Amino acid sequence: MRVGRELAIDLGTANTLVFVRGRGIVVFEPSVVAIDELSGRVQAVGEDARRMIGRTPATIRAIRPLRHGVIADFDVTAAMLRYFIGRVGGGAFSRVVLCVPSGITKVERTAVEEATLAAGARSVSLIEEPMAAAIGAGLPVAEPQGSMIVDIGGGTTEVAVLSLGGIVVWESIRLGGYEMDEALVRYLDGNEHILIGPETAEAAKIACGSAWPLEEEIETQVAGRDRISGLLRRKTIDSAQIRAALDPSIETIAEAVARTLESTPPELASDISDHGIVLAGGGALLRGLDRRLAETAGVPVHRAEAPLECVALGAGASLEETADSSGTRRRSLLALRRGRRRTRS
């Protein structure tokens, strides 16, 4: 089989990453599509479309076709997949490994399979995101040892304990980075009487957001509309304010981690106590999140080396044919046994 004819796709609420066998990650773009509502034509995809959010004329709509990690708009998702596959050479790919949240329904699984087949894949294999993230983070998922991953994406948070190539205990909550952005929008509206957009909220969260008190609090500026005067206003906010806004969301994630640990068999829990919990996904980049979760769970928490790319790298490992000394191929094959395969007729 020719190198480059197999893909792994991390189809996320926030970003889509495409891994090509033999080449690595070749696409890393926002999961956004701009549509002309009069003609139904796609105007832009990825970063070009993301810059249009909140700035389009009435006839053009910039949307995220996935919500909480699952397809909210089938046709737009298929168009986005076709575009990204075209970016890496187009044509009919022999196999696509697609990452999905562990908590999606059978109907949602069918939707992502159909969208991928419609985009040009000949066959589709599904791998659950916690498994892919754990493989990408280098955890020994094929060994008789408990490993715990917390993957915080744009729309979902996946908490899972893995051992012997399978997911032993898991919890999927439909809360991620975008819910945190919305929480900051509501906080500033209610406490500072300034209305900002979600893109501005995300930028502020990245600039000085935190989940744990910082040694020195940092500041950033946001621009929006004054709720009282109706005029435009700039406001300086600090990391303590953002932390207060994000606290309910962080607490929900911490509770999910605690519930998962409570359900973990004792021997695996002992392994996790020794080796700690690994954070993956864009949410792992939030300052102090590791300390906050470690305080709640009572075990060490570490951030993966490449948290944004873990899922795509883990799915891509299943495409690589050469085994290495760390047993990547063995882990990948075990992971894929958990997925379902569907072939285009």
Short mmCIF file of C-alpha atoms in Angstrom, two decimals:
data_model
loop_
_atom_site.label_atom_id
_atom_site.label_comp_id
_atom_site.label_asym_id
_atom_site.label_seq_id
_atom_site.Cartn_x
_atom_site.Cartn_y
_atom_site.Cartn_z
CA MET A 1 0.00 0.00 0.00
CA ARG A 2 1.43 3.34 -0.97
CA VAL A 3 2.62 5.71 1.72
CA GLY A 4 0.43 8.79 1.92
CA ARG A 5 -2.79 6.97 1.08
CA GLU A 6 -3.72 6.49 4.73
CA LEU A 7 -4.85 9.24 7.06
CA ALA A 8 -5.63 9.72 10.73
CA ILE A 9 -7.96 12.63 11.51
CA ASP A 10 -8.59 14.27 14.86
CA LEU A 11 -11.92 15.90 14.04
CA GLY A 12 -12.28 18.21 17.01
CA THR A 13 -14.77 20.87 17.99
CA ALA A 14 -12.01 23.49 18.00
CA ASN A 15 -9.38 22.18 15.58
CA THR A 16 -8.95 19.49 12.96
CA LEU A 17 -5.59 17.74 12.66
CA VAL A 18 -4.71 15.44 9.76
CA PHE A 19 -1.90 12.89 10.07
CA VAL A 20 -0.61 11.25 6.87
CA ARG A 21 1.25 7.97 7.21
CA GLY A 22 4.91 8.52 6.50
CA ARG A 23 4.61 12.31 6.71
CA GLY A 24 3.22 13.12 10.15
CA ILE A 25 0.77 15.94 10.95
CA VAL A 26 0.30 18.00 7.80
CA VAL A 27 -2.89 19.93 8.62
CA PHE A 28 -3.65 21.79 11.86
CA GLU A 29 -6.58 24.15 11.23
CA PRO A 30 -9.62 25.46 13.15
CA SER A 31 -12.81 23.45 12.58
CA VAL A 32 -14.65 26.41 11.05
CA VAL A 33 -16.44 26.81 7.72
CA ALA A 34 -17.80 30.03 6.14
CA ILE A 35 -20.93 29.45 4.04
CA ASP A 36 -22.73 31.76 1.62
CA GLU A 37 -26.34 31.26 2.68
CA LEU A 38 -27.72 32.46 -0.67
CA SER A 39 -25.82 30.01 -2.85
CA GLY A 40 -24.88 27.42 -0.23
CA ARG A 41 -21.27 27.56 -1.41
CA VAL A 42 -18.31 27.24 0.93
CA GLN A 43 -16.42 30.53 1.04
CA ALA A 44 -13.58 29.61 3.39
CA VAL A 45 -12.41 26.78 5.66
CA GLY A 46 -10.05 26.62 8.61
CA GLU A 47 -8.03 29.65 9.70
CA ASP A 48 -9.47 31.87 6.93
CA ALA A 49 -12.99 31.05 8.11
CA ARG A 50 -12.12 31.47 11.79
CA ARG A 51 -11.09 35.08 11.16
CA MET A 52 -14.59 35.69 9.79
CA ILE A 53 -16.43 34.67 13.00
CA GLY A 54 -18.51 37.64 14.15
CA ARG A 55 -17.31 39.74 11.21
CA THR A 56 -19.32 38.46 8.23
CA PRO A 57 -22.04 40.24 6.24
CA ALA A 58 -25.60 39.00 6.56
CA THR A 59 -25.32 36.57 3.64
CA ILE A 60 -22.22 34.74 4.92
CA ARG A 61 -22.22 32.59 8.02
CA ALA A 62 -19.04 31.36 9.73
CA ILE A 63 -19.88 28.26 11.74
CA ARG A 64 -18.32 25.40 13.65
CA PRO A 65 -20.01 22.28 12.25
CA LEU A 66 -19.14 20.18 15.30
CA ARG A 67 -20.52 20.63 18.77
CA HIS A 68 -19.21 18.73 21.80
CA GLY A 69 -17.07 16.63 19.50
CA VAL A 70 -19.94 15.36 17.36
CA ILE A 71 -21.42 16.50 14.06
CA ALA A 72 -24.02 19.25 14.30
CA ASP A 73 -24.18 19.92 10.54
CA PHE A 74 -23.51 16.88 8.34
CA ASP A 75 -23.15 18.59 4.95
CA VAL A 76 -20.83 21.29 6.25
CA THR A 77 -18.69 18.72 8.08
CA ALA A 78 -18.38 16.64 4.90
CA ALA A 79 -17.38 19.78 2.96
CA MET A 80 -14.77 20.62 5.59
CA LEU A 81 -13.33 17.10 5.49
CA ARG A 82 -13.15 17.23 1.68
CA TYR A 83 -11.23 20.49 1.91
CA PHE A 84 -8.72 19.15 4.45
CA ILE A 85 -8.25 15.90 2.54
CA GLY A 86 -7.69 17.98 -0.60
CA ARG A 87 -4.97 19.86 1.27
CA VAL A 88 -2.98 16.63 1.64
CA GLY A 89 -3.32 15.48 -1.95
CA GLY A 90 -7.01 14.69 -2.45
CA GLY A 91 -8.22 11.55 -4.16
CA ALA A 92 -9.66 8.46 -2.56
CA PHE A 93 -7.71 7.46 0.53
CA SER A 94 -7.52 3.75 1.23
CA ARG A 95 -8.14 4.09 4.95
CA VAL A 96 -8.95 6.83 7.42
CA VAL A 97 -8.67 6.43 11.18
CA LEU A 98 -11.02 8.92 12.81
CA CYS A 99 -10.99 9.95 16.47
CA VAL A 100 -14.34 10.14 18.29
CA PRO A 101 -15.35 10.95 21.89
CA SER A 102 -15.85 7.89 24.06
CA GLY A 103 -19.38 8.89 24.97
CA ILE A 104 -20.94 9.32 21.52
CA THR A 105 -24.04 7.38 20.51
CA LYS A 106 -24.41 4.85 17.70
CA VAL A 107 -26.20 7.46 15.60
CA GLU A 108 -23.36 9.94 16.12
CA ARG A 109 -20.80 7.27 15.19
CA THR A 110 -22.69 6.55 11.99
CA ALA A 111 -22.79 10.27 11.15
CA VAL A 112 -19.00 10.71 11.40
CA GLU A 113 -18.42 7.54 9.37
CA GLU A 114 -20.78 8.69 6.62
CA ALA A 115 -19.25 12.16 6.52
CA THR A 116 -15.75 10.69 6.18
CA LEU A 117 -16.81 8.28 3.44
CA ALA A 118 -18.54 11.15 1.62
CA ALA A 119 -15.26 13.09 1.80
CA GLY A 120 -13.40 10.40 -0.16
CA ALA A 121 -12.29 7.67 2.26
CA ARG A 122 -12.63 4.05 1.11
CA SER A 123 -12.87 2.71 4.64
CA VAL A 124 -13.17 4.28 8.09
CA SER A 125 -11.90 2.99 11.44
CA LEU A 126 -12.91 4.73 14.65
CA ILE A 127 -10.65 5.08 17.65
CA GLU A 128 -11.80 6.62 20.92
CA GLU A 129 -10.12 9.90 21.78
CA PRO A 130 -8.87 8.90 25.27
CA MET A 131 -7.10 5.87 23.80
CA ALA A 132 -5.59 7.92 20.96
CA ALA A 133 -4.52 10.66 23.39
CA ALA A 134 -2.89 8.13 25.71
CA ILE A 135 -0.95 6.54 22.84
CA GLY A 136 0.10 9.98 21.59
CA ALA A 137 1.25 10.93 25.09
CA GLY A 138 3.43 7.82 25.25
CA LEU A 139 1.52 6.04 28.02
CA PRO A 140 2.02 2.23 28.26
CA VAL A 141 -1.60 1.44 27.37
CA ALA A 142 -0.80 -2.11 26.16
CA GLU A 143 0.83 -3.09 29.45
CA PRO A 144 -0.88 -4.55 32.57
CA GLN A 145 -0.53 -1.16 34.24
CA GLY A 146 -3.11 1.50 34.97
CA SER A 147 -2.73 4.79 33.07
CA MET A 148 -5.03 7.79 33.40
CA ILE A 149 -5.58 10.46 30.78
CA VAL A 150 -7.64 13.65 30.98
CA ASP A 151 -8.22 15.06 27.48
CA ILE A 152 -9.75 18.55 27.60
CA GLY A 153 -10.85 19.65 24.14
CA GLY A 154 -12.92 22.47 22.77
CA GLY A 155 -16.27 20.80 23.38
CA THR A 156 -15.69 17.74 25.55
CA THR A 157 -13.52 16.50 28.40
CA GLU A 158 -12.61 12.82 28.34
CA VAL A 159 -11.40 11.16 31.53
CA ALA A 160 -10.25 7.54 31.21
CA VAL A 161 -8.26 4.82 32.92
CA LEU A 162 -6.57 2.41 30.51
CA SER A 163 -4.84 -0.94 30.83
CA LEU A 164 -3.99 -3.88 28.52
CA GLY A 165 -5.08 -2.03 25.40
CA GLY A 166 -8.56 -1.17 26.66
CA ILE A 167 -10.47 1.54 28.49
CA VAL A 168 -11.34 0.23 31.96
CA VAL A 169 -13.19 3.25 33.41
CA TRP A 170 -14.18 6.41 31.62
CA GLU A 171 -16.33 9.50 31.84
CA SER A 172 -17.10 11.95 29.07
CA ILE A 173 -18.54 15.36 29.93
CA ARG A 174 -19.70 17.85 27.33
CA LEU A 175 -17.65 20.72 28.65
CA GLY A 176 -14.46 22.12 27.22
CA GLY A 177 -12.68 25.26 26.13
CA TYR A 178 -15.69 26.87 24.49
CA GLU A 179 -17.81 26.52 27.61
CA MET A 180 -15.01 28.27 29.49
CA ASP A 181 -15.04 31.10 26.94
CA GLU A 182 -18.80 31.46 27.32
CA ALA A 183 -18.41 31.50 31.11
CA LEU A 184 -15.98 34.42 30.81
CA VAL A 185 -18.41 36.27 28.53
CA ARG A 186 -21.17 35.85 31.15
CA TYR A 187 -18.87 36.86 34.01
CA LEU A 188 -17.80 40.13 32.39
CA ASP A 189 -21.37 40.89 31.36
CA GLY A 190 -22.67 40.39 34.89
CA ASN A 191 -19.77 41.87 36.88
CA GLU A 192 -18.19 44.50 34.63
CA HIS A 193 -21.20 45.33 32.41
CA ILE A 194 -19.19 44.85 29.24
CA LEU A 195 -20.28 42.51 26.47
CA ILE A 196 -17.49 40.76 24.55
CA GLY A 197 -17.50 38.07 21.89
CA PRO A 198 -16.33 34.46 22.35
CA GLU A 199 -13.22 35.03 20.22
CA THR A 200 -12.19 37.92 22.50
CA ALA A 201 -12.90 35.76 25.54
CA GLU A 202 -10.73 32.97 24.17
CA ALA A 203 -7.86 35.40 23.52
CA ALA A 204 -8.12 36.72 27.10
CA LYS A 205 -8.17 33.17 28.50
CA ILE A 206 -5.02 32.32 26.57
CA ALA A 207 -3.32 35.58 27.53
CA CYS A 208 -3.79 35.36 31.29
CA GLY A 209 -6.22 32.60 32.25
CA SER A 210 -5.34 30.29 35.14
CA ALA A 211 -6.85 27.58 37.31
CA TRP A 212 -4.54 28.18 40.29
CA PRO A 213 -3.35 31.41 41.94
CA LEU A 214 -0.24 32.79 40.23
CA GLU A 215 2.82 34.10 42.04
CA GLU A 216 2.18 37.37 40.22
CA GLU A 217 -1.23 38.02 38.68
CA ILE A 218 -1.13 39.17 35.05
CA GLU A 219 -3.43 41.46 33.05
CA THR A 220 -4.87 41.80 29.59
CA GLN A 221 -7.29 44.14 27.83
CA VAL A 222 -10.61 43.26 26.25
CA ALA A 223 -12.78 45.41 24.01
CA GLY A 224 -16.56 45.23 23.86
CA ARG A 225 -19.82 47.11 24.23
CA ASP A 226 -20.71 48.86 27.47
CA ARG A 227 -24.02 47.41 28.67
CA ILE A 228 -25.07 50.70 30.30
CA SER A 229 -24.04 53.37 27.77
CA GLY A 230 -24.15 51.18 24.67
CA LEU A 231 -20.79 52.62 23.60
CA LEU A 232 -17.58 50.77 22.83
CA ARG A 233 -15.27 50.32 25.82
CA ARG A 234 -11.92 48.77 26.63
CA LYS A 235 -11.45 47.08 29.98
CA THR A 236 -8.36 45.75 31.71
CA ILE A 237 -8.95 42.43 33.46
CA ASP A 238 -6.55 40.23 35.39
CA SER A 239 -5.94 36.53 35.86
CA ALA A 240 -7.81 36.49 39.17
CA GLN A 241 -11.01 37.64 37.44
CA ILE A 242 -10.63 35.07 34.68
CA ARG A 243 -9.94 32.39 37.28
CA ALA A 244 -13.17 33.29 39.07
CA ALA A 245 -15.08 33.06 35.79
CA LEU A 246 -13.59 29.68 34.90
CA ASP A 247 -13.81 28.17 38.37
CA PRO A 248 -17.20 26.41 37.95
CA SER A 249 -16.01 24.75 34.73
CA ILE A 250 -12.71 23.68 36.31
CA GLU A 251 -14.56 22.33 39.32
CA THR A 252 -16.80 20.23 37.03
CA ILE A 253 -13.71 18.70 35.40
CA ALA A 254 -12.12 18.06 38.81
CA GLU A 255 -15.28 16.29 39.98
CA ALA A 256 -15.25 14.08 36.87
CA VAL A 257 -11.63 13.12 37.62
CA ALA A 258 -12.55 12.31 41.24
CA ARG A 259 -15.55 10.18 40.18
CA THR A 260 -13.40 8.25 37.71
CA LEU A 261 -10.77 7.55 40.37
CA GLU A 262 -13.48 6.37 42.77
CA SER A 263 -14.63 3.83 40.16
CA THR A 264 -11.12 2.59 39.35
CA PRO A 265 -10.15 -0.92 40.55
CA PRO A 266 -7.68 -0.77 43.48
CA GLU A 267 -4.67 -2.23 41.66
CA LEU A 268 -5.01 0.24 38.79
CA ALA A 269 -5.60 3.07 41.25
CA SER A 270 -2.30 2.14 42.89
CA ASP A 271 -0.54 2.42 39.52
CA ILE A 272 -2.06 5.84 38.93
CA SER A 273 -0.97 6.96 42.39
CA ASP A 274 2.59 5.97 41.48
CA HIS A 275 2.71 7.35 37.93
CA GLY A 276 0.18 10.19 38.07
CA ILE A 277 -2.43 11.57 35.68
CA VAL A 278 -1.58 12.97 32.24
CA LEU A 279 -3.34 16.04 30.78
CA ALA A 280 -3.91 16.37 27.03
CA GLY A 281 -5.90 18.65 24.73
CA GLY A 282 -5.93 22.42 24.45
CA GLY A 283 -7.38 22.80 27.95
CA ALA A 284 -4.20 21.27 29.38
CA LEU A 285 -2.42 24.53 28.49
CA LEU A 286 -4.42 26.51 31.07
CA ARG A 287 -1.98 27.79 33.68
CA GLY A 288 -2.07 25.91 36.98
CA LEU A 289 -4.60 23.30 35.87
CA ASP A 290 -2.20 20.50 36.79
CA ARG A 291 -1.86 21.86 40.33
CA ARG A 292 -5.62 22.33 40.69
CA LEU A 293 -6.41 18.76 39.62
CA ALA A 294 -3.55 17.34 41.70
CA GLU A 295 -5.00 19.10 44.75
CA THR A 296 -8.42 17.52 44.11
CA ALA A 297 -7.26 14.04 43.11
CA GLY A 298 -4.43 13.69 45.60
CA VAL A 299 -2.06 12.28 42.93
CA PRO A 300 0.56 13.91 40.70
CA VAL A 301 -0.71 15.47 37.47
CA HIS A 302 1.52 16.03 34.44
CA ARG A 303 0.96 17.81 31.15
CA ALA A 304 1.66 15.81 27.98
CA GLU A 305 4.63 16.95 25.92
CA ALA A 306 2.45 18.00 22.95
CA PRO A 307 -1.07 18.25 24.40
CA LEU A 308 -2.69 19.75 21.28
CA GLU A 309 -1.33 16.99 19.04
CA CYS A 310 -1.65 13.93 21.29
CA VAL A 311 -4.88 12.59 19.78
CA ALA A 312 -3.71 12.96 16.17
CA LEU A 313 -0.31 11.45 16.96
CA GLY A 314 -1.91 8.51 18.74
CA ALA A 315 -4.30 7.82 15.87
CA GLY A 316 -1.44 8.27 13.43
CA ALA A 317 0.62 5.68 15.29
CA SER A 318 -1.88 3.06 14.12
CA LEU A 319 -0.98 3.86 10.52
CA GLU A 320 2.75 3.45 10.90
CA GLU A 321 3.93 0.04 9.76
CA THR A 322 7.35 0.03 11.40
CA ALA A 323 7.39 -1.09 15.02
CA ASP A 324 9.83 0.57 17.35
CA SER A 325 11.39 -0.40 20.67
CA SER A 326 8.60 1.28 22.66
CA GLY A 327 5.96 -0.99 21.13
CA THR A 328 4.02 1.74 19.33
CA ARG A 329 2.58 -0.63 16.78
CA ARG A 330 1.43 -3.11 19.40
CA ARG A 331 -0.35 -0.37 21.34
CA SER A 332 -1.95 0.98 18.19
CA LEU A 333 -3.31 -2.38 17.04
CA LEU A 334 -4.79 -3.02 20.46
CA ALA A 335 -6.43 0.40 20.37
CA LEU A 336 -7.95 -0.17 16.95
CA ARG A 337 -9.57 -3.40 18.09
CA ARG A 338 -11.92 -1.19 20.09
CA GLY A 339 -13.01 0.70 16.98
CA ARG A 340 -15.54 -0.29 14.36
CA ARG A 341 -14.67 -0.49 10.68
CA ARG A 342 -17.00 0.62 7.95
CA THR A 343 -16.29 0.30 4.21
CA ARG A 344 -17.70 2.37 1.41
CA SER A 345 -19.77 0.27 -1.01
#
